[in-house]
PDB file of C-alpha atoms and ligand atoms in Angstrom:
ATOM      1  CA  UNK K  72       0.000   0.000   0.000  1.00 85.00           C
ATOM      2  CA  UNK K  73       0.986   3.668  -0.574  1.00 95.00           C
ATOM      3  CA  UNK K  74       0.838   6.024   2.320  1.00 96.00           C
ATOM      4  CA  UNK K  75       2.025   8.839  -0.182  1.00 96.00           C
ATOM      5  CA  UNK K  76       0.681   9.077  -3.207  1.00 97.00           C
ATOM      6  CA  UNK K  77       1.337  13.086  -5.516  1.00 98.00           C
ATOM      7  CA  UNK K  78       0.568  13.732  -8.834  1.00 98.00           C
ATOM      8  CA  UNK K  79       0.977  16.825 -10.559  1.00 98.00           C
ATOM      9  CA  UNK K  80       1.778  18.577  -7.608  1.00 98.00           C
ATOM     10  CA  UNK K  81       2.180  22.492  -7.756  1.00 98.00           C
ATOM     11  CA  UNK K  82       2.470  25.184  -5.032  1.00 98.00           C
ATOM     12  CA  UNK K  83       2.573  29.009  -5.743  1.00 98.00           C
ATOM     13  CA  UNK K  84       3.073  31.453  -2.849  1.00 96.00           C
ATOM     14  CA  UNK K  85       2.027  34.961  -2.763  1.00 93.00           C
ATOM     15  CA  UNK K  86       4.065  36.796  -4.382  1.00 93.00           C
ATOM     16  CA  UNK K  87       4.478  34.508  -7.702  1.00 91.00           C
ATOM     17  CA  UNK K  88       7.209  32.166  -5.805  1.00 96.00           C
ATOM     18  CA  UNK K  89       6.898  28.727  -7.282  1.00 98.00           C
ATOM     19  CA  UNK K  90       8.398  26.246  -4.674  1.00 98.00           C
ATOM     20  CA  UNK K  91       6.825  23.332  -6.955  1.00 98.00           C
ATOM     21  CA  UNK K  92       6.535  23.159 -10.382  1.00 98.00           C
ATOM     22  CA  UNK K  93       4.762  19.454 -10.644  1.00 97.00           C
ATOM     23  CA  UNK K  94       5.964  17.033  -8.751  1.00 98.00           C
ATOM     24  CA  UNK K  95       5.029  13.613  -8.739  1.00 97.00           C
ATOM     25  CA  UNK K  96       5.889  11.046  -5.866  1.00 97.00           C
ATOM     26  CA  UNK K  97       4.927   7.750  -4.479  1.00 97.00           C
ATOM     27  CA  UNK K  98       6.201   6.269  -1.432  1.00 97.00           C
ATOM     28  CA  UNK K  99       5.585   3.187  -0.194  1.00 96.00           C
ATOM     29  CA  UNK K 100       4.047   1.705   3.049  1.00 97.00           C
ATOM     30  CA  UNK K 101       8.026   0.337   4.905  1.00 97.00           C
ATOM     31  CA  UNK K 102      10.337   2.721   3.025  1.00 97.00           C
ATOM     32  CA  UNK K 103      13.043   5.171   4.176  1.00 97.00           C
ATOM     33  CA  UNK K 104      13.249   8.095   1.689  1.00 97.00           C
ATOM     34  CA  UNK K 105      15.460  10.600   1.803  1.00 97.00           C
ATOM     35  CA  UNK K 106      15.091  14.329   0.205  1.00 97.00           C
ATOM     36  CA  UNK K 107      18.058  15.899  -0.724  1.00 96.00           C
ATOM     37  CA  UNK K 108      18.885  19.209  -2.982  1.00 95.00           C
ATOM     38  CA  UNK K 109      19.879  22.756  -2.537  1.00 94.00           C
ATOM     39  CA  UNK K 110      18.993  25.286  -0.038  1.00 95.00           C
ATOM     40  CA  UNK K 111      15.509  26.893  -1.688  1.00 96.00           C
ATOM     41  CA  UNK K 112      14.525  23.920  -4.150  1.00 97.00           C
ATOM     42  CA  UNK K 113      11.177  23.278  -2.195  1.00 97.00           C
ATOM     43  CA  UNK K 114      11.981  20.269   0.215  1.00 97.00           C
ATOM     44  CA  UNK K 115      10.259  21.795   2.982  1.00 97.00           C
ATOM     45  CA  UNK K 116       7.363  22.748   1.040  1.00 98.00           C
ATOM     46  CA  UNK K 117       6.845  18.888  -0.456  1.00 98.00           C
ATOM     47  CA  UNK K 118       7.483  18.213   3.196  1.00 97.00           C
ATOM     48  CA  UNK K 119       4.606  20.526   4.673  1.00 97.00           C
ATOM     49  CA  UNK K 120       2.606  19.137   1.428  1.00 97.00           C
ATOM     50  CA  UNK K 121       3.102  15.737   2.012  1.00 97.00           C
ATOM     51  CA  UNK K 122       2.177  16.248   5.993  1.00 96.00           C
ATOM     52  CA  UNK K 123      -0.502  18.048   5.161  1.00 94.00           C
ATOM     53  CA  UNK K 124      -0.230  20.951   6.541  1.00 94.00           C
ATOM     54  CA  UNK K 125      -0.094  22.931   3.544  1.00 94.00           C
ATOM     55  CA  UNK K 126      -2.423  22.504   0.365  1.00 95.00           C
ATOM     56  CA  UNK K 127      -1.010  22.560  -2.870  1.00 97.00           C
ATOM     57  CA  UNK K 128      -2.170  24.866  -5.399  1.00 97.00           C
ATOM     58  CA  UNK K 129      -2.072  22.927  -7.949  1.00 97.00           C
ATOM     59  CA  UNK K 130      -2.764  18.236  -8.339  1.00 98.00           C
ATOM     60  CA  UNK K 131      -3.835  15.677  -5.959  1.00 98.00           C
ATOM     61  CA  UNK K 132      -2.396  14.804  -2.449  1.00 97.00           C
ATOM     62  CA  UNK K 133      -3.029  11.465  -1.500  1.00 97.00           C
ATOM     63  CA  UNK K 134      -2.011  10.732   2.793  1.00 95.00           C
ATOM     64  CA  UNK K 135      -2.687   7.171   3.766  1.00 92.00           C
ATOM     65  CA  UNK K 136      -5.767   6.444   1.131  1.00 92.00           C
ATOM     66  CA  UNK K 137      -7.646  10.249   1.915  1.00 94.00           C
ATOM     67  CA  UNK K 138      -7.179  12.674  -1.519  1.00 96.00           C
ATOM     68  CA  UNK K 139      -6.664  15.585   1.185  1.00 95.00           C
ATOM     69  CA  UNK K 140      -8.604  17.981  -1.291  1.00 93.00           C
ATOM     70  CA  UNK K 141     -11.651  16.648  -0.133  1.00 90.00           C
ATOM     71  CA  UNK K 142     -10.992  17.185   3.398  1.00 95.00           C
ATOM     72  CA  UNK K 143     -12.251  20.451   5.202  1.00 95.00           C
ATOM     73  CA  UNK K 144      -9.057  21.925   7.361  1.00 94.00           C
ATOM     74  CA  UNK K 145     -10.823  19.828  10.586  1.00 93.00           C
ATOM     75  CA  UNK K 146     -10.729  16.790   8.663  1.00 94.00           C
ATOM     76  CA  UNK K 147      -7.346  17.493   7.596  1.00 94.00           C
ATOM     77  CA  UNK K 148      -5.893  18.279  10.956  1.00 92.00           C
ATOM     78  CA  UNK K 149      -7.419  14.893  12.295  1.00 91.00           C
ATOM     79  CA  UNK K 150      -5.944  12.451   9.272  1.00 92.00           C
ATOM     80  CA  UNK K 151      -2.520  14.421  10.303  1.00 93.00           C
ATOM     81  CA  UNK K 152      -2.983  13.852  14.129  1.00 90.00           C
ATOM     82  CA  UNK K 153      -3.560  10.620  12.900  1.00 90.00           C
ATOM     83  CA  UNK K 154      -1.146   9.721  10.439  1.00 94.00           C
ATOM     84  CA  UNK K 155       1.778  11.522  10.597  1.00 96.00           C
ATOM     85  CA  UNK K 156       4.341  12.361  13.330  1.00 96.00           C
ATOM     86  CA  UNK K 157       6.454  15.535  12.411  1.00 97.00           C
ATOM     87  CA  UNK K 158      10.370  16.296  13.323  1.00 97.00           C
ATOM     88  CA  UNK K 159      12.255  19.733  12.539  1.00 96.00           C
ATOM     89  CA  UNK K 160      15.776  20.992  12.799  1.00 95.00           C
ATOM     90  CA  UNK K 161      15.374  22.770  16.009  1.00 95.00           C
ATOM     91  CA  UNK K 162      13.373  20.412  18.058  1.00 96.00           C
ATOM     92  CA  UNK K 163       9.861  22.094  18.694  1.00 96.00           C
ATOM     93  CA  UNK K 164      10.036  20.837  22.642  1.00 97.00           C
ATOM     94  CA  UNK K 165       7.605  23.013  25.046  1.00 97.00           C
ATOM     95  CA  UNK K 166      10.586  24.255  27.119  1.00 96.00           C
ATOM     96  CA  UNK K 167       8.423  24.205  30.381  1.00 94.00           C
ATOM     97  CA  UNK K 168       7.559  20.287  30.157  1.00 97.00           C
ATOM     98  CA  UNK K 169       9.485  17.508  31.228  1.00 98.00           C
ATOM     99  CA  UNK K 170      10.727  14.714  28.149  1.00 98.00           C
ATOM    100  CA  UNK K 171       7.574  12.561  28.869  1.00 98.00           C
ATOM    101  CA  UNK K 172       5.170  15.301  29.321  1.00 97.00           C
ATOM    102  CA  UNK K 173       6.334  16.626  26.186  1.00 98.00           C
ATOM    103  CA  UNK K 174       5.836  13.213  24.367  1.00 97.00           C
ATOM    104  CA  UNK K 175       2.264  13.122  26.216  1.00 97.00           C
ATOM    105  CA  UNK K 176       0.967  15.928  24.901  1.00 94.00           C
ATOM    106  CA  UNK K 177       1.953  14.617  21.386  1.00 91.00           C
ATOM    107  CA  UNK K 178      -1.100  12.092  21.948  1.00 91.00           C
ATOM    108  CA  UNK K 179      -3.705  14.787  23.343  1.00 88.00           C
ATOM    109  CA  UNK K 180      -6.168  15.052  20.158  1.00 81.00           C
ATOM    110  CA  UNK K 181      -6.758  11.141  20.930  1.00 75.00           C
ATOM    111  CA  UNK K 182      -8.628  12.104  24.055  1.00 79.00           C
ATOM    112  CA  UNK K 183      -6.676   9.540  25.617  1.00 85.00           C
ATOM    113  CA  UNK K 184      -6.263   9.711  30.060  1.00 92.00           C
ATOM    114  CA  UNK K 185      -3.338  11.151  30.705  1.00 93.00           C
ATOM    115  CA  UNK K 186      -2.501   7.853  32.655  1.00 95.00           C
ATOM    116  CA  UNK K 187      -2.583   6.357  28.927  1.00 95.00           C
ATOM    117  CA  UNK K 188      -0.650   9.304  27.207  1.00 96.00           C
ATOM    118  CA  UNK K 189       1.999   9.238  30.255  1.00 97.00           C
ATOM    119  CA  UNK K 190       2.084   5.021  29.834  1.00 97.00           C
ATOM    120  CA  UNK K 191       3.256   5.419  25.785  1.00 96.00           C
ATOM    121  CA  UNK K 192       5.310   8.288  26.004  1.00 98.00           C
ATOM    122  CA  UNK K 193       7.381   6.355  28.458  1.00 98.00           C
ATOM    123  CA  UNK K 194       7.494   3.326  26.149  1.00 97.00           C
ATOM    124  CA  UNK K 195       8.543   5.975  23.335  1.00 97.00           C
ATOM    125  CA  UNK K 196      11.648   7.378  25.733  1.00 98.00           C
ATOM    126  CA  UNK K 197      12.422   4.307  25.832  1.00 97.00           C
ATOM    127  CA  UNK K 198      12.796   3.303  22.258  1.00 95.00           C
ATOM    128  CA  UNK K 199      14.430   5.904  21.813  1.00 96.00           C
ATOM    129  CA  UNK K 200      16.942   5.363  24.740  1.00 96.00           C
ATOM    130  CA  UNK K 201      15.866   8.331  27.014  1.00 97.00           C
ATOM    131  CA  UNK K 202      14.143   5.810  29.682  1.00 97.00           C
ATOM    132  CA  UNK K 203      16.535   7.439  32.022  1.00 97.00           C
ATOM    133  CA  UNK K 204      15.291  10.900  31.299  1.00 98.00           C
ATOM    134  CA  UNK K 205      11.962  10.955  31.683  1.00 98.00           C
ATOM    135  CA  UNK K 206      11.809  14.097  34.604  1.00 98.00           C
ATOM    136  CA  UNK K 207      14.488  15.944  32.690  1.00 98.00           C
ATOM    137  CA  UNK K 208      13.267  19.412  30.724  1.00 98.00           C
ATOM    138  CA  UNK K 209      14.566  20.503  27.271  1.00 98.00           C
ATOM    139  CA  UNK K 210      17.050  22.686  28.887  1.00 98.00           C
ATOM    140  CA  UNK K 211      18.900  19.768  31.050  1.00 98.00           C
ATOM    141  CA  UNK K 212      19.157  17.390  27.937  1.00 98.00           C
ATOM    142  CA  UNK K 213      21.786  17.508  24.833  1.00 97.00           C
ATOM    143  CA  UNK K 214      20.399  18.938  21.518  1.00 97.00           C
ATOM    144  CA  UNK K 215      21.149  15.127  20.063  1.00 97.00           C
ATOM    145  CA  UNK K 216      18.706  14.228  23.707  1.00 97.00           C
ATOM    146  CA  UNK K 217      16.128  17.016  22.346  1.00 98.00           C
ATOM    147  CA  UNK K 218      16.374  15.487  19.078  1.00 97.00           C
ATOM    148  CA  UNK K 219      15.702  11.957  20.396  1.00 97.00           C
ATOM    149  CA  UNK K 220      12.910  13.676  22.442  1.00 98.00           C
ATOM    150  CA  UNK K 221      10.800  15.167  19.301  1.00 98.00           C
ATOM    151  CA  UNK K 222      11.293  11.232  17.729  1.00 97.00           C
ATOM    152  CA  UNK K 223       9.395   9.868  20.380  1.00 97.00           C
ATOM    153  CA  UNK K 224       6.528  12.052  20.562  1.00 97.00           C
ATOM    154  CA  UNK K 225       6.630  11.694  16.657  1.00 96.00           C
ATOM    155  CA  UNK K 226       6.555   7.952  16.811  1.00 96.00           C
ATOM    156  CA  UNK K 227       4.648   7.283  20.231  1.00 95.00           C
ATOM    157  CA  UNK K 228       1.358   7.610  18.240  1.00 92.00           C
ATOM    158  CA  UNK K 229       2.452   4.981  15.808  1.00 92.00           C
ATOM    159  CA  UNK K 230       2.361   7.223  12.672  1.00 94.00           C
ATOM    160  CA  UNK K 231       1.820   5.505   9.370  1.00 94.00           C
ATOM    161  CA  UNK K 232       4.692   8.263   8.063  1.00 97.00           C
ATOM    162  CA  UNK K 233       7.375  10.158  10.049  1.00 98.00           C
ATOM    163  CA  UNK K 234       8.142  13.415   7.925  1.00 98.00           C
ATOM    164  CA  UNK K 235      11.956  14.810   9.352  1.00 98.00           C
ATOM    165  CA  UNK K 236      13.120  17.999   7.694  1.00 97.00           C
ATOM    166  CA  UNK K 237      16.429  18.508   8.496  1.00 96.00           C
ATOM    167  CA  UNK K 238      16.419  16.342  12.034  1.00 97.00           C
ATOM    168  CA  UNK K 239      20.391  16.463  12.284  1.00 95.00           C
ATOM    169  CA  UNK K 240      21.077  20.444  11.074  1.00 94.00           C
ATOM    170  CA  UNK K 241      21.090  21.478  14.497  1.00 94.00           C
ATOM    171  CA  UNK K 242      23.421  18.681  15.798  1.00 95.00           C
ATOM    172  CA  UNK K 243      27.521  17.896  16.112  1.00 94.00           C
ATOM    173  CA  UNK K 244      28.204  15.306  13.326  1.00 92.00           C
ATOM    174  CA  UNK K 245      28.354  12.338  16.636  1.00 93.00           C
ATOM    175  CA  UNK K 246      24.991  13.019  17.601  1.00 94.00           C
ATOM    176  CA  UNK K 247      23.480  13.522  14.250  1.00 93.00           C
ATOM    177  CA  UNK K 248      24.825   9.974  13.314  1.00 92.00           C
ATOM    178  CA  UNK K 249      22.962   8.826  16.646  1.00 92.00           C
ATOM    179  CA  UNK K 250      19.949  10.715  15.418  1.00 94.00           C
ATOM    180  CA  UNK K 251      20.232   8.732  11.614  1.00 93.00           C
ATOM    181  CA  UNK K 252      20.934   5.296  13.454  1.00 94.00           C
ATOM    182  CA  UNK K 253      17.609   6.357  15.558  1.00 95.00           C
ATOM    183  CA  UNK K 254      15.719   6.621  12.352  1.00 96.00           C
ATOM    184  CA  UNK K 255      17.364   3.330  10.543  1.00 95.00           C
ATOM    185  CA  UNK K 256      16.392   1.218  13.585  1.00 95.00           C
ATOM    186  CA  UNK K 257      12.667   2.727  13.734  1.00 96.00           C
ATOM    187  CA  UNK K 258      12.621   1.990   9.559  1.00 97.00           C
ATOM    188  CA  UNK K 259      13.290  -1.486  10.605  1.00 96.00           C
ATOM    189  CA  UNK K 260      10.805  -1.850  13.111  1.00 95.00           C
ATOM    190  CA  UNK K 261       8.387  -0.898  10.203  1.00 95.00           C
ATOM    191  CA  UNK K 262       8.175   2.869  10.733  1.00 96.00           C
ATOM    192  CA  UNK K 263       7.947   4.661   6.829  1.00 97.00           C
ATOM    193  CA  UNK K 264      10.544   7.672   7.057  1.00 98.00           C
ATOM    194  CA  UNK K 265      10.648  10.796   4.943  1.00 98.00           C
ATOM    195  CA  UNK K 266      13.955  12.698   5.858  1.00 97.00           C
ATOM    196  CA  UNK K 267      15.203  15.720   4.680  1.00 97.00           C
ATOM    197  CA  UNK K 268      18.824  15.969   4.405  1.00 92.00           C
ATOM    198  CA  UNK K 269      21.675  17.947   2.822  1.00 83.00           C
ATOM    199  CA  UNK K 270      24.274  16.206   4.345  1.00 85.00           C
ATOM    200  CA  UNK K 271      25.691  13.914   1.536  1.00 84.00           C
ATOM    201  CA  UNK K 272      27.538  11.259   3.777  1.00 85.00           C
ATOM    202  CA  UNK K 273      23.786  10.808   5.764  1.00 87.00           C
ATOM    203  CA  UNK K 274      21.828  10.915   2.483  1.00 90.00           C
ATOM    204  CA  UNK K 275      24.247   7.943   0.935  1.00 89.00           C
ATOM    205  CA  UNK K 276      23.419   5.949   3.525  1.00 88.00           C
ATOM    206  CA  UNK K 277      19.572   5.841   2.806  1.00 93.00           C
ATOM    207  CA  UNK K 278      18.002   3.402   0.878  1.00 94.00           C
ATOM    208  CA  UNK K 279      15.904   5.683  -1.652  1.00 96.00           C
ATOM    209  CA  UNK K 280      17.011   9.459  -2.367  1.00 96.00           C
ATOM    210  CA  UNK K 281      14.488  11.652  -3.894  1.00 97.00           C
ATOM    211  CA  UNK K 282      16.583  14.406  -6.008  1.00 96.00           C
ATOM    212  CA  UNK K 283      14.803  17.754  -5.531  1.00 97.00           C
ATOM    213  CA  UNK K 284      16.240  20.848  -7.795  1.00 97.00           C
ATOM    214  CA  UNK K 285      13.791  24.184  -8.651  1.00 98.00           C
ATOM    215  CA  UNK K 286      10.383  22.291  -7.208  1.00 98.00           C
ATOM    216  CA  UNK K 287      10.723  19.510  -9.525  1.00 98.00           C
ATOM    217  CA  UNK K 288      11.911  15.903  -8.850  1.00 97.00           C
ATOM    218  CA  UNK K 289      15.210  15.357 -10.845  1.00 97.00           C
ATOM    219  CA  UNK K 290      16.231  12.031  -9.812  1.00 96.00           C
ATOM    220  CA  UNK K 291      14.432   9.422  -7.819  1.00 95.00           C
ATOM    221  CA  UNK K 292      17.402   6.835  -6.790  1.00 93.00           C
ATOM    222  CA  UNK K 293      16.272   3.660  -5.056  1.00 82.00           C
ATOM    223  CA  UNK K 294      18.260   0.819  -3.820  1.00 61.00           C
ATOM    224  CA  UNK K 295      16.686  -2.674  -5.739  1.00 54.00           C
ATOM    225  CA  UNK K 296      15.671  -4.808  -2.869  1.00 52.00           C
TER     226      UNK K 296
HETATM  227  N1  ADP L  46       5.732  30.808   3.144  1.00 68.84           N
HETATM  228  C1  ADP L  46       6.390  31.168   2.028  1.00 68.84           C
HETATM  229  N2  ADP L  46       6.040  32.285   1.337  1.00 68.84           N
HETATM  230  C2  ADP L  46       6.688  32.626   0.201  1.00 68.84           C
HETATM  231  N3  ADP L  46       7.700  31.916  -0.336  1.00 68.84           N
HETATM  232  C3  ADP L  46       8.106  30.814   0.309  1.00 68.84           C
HETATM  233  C4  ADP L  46       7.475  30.369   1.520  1.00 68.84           C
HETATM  234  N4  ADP L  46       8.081  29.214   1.937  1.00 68.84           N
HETATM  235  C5  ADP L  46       9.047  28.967   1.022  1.00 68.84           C
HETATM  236  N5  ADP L  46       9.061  29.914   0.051  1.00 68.84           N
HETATM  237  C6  ADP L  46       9.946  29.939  -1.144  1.00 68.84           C
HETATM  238  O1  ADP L  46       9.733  28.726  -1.864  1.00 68.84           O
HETATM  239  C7  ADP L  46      10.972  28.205  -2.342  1.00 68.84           C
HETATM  240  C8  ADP L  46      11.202  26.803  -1.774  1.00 68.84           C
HETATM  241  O2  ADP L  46      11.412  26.931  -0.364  1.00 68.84           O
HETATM  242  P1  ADP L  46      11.613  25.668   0.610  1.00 68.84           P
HETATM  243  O3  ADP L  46      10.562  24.665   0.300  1.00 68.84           O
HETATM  244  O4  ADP L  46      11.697  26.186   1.981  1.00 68.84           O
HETATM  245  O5  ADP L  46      13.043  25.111   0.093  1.00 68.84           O
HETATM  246  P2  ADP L  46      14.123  24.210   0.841  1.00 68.84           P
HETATM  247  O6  ADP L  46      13.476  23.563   2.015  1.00 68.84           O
HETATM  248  O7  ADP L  46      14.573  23.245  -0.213  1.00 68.84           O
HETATM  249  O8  ADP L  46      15.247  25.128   1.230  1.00 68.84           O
HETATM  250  C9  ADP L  46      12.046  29.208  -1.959  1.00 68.84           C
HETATM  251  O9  ADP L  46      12.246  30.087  -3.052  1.00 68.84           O
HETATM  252  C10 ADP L  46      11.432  29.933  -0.790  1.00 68.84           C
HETATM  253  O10 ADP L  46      11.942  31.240  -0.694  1.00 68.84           O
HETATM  254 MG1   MG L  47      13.960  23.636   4.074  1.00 68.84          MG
END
C-alpha cells in the first residue's frame, strides 16, 4: 500500500514564488526516503505538502488512502494527528515540560487519560533510549537528547509516516549519526521515514534518495531490494 501518493503537484506562494513546479511522488508503506537538494529547491514545502499541513495549489495529495482535497481543514488536521508524526531541525520541545510530558501531549487530540498518554510516552523514551530521562526538561538534555525527544513524541502515536526535515542540522556530526541510526532502527521496526537531508555522507546511507532541484523531482534513486 501507498501512504504517499502526488501527482501533478504544484504550489505558488504569494508573491508569484513557485516552490513546486509538478511534482510527482509515491512512497511506499516500509520505506526510508530521503530528500536531498539545494537550499531553496522546495523540500520543505513537499514536506509541509506531504504532511498536510499545507495545500497545494495545484494536483492531488493522496495521505494514507484520503485525496486531502476533499478534506475540510478539521478533517485534515485529524488524518494528520492521525497519520503523521512531524520532526524539525530545532526540536519544537515546550521548554516548560518535562521529556515525557512533552511526548504526552503529542497524543492529546486522541482524548486519551493522561494515565494512557503518560504510559506510551514512556514506552517511546524508551525506544528511543531516554528511559533514564523521563523528569528531565529541554534545557537539562543535549540537543542530540532534544532530538531523540521530538522522535518519540513523533513515533509514540504509531504514525503511518514520520516526515523529518532537516532532524540532524542542528546537531555535532556524533549526535546527528545517533539521530540517523535512531531513524534506521525505527525503519526497521516498520516505521515509513521521509527525511530531509543535505548532508551527503547521511543521504548515501539511505536506501531511496528523492533528487529535488527548482520544485521539480530530478532524480528518484532507489536501492533494488
Ligand atoms: N511561506 C512562504 N512564502 C513565500 N515563499 C516561500 C514560503 N516558503 C518557502 N518559500 C519559497 O519557496 C521556495 C522553496 O522553499 P523551501 O521549500 O523552503 O526550500 P528548501 O526547504 O529546499 O530550502 C524558496 O524560493 C522559498 O523562498
Ligand atoms: Mg527547508
Amino acid at each position: 500500500m501507498n501512504v504517499v501518493e502526488l501527482s501533478g503537484v504544484r504550489k505558488e506562494y504569494p508573491g508569484g514564488v513557485v516552490a513546486l513546479a509538478g511534482v510527482d511522488l509515491t512512497v511506499r508503506r516500509g520505506e526510508l526516503v530521503g530528500i536531498v537538494g539545494p537550499s531553496g529547491s522546495g523540500k520543505s514545502t513537499l514536506l509541509h505538502i506531504v504532511g498536510s499541513l499545507d495545500r497545494p495549489t495545484r494536483g492531488t495529495v493522496r495521505i494514507a488512502g484520503h485525496d486531502v482535497a476533499g478534506l475540510t481543514d478539521r478533517e485534515l488536521a485529524a488524518l494528520r494527528a492521525r497519520h503523521i508524526g512531524f520532526v524539525f531541525q530545532s526540536f519544537h520541545l515546550a521548554p516548560g515540560l518535562t521529556a515525557l510530558d512533552n511526548v504526552a501531549d503529542g497524543l492529546l487530540y486522541r482524548g486519551t487519560p493522561l494515565r494512557e498518554r503518560r504510559r506510551r510516552a514512556a514506552a517511546a523514551l524508551e525506544r528511543v533510549g531516554l528511559a533514564e530521562r523521563l523528569t528531565h526538561r529541554p534545557h537539562e538534555l543535549s540537543g542530540g537528547q532534544r532530538q531523540r525527544v521530538a522522535i518519540a513524541r513523533a513515533v509514540a502515536g504509531d504514525p503511518d509516516l514520520l516526515l523529518a526535515d532537516e532532524p540532524t542540522g542542528a546537531l555535532d556530526t556524533a549526535s546527528g549519526g545517533a539521530v540517523l541510526e535512531l531513524l534506521r532502527d525505527l525503519n526497521a521496526e516498520g516505521t515509513t521515514i521521509a527525511v530531509i537531508t543535505h548532508d551527503h555522507e547521511i543521504a548515501a546511507a539511505l536506501p531511496r534518495r528523492v533528487r529535488v532541484r527548482d520544485g521539480r523531482v530530478v532524480a528518484d534513486e532507489a536501492a533494488v531490494r
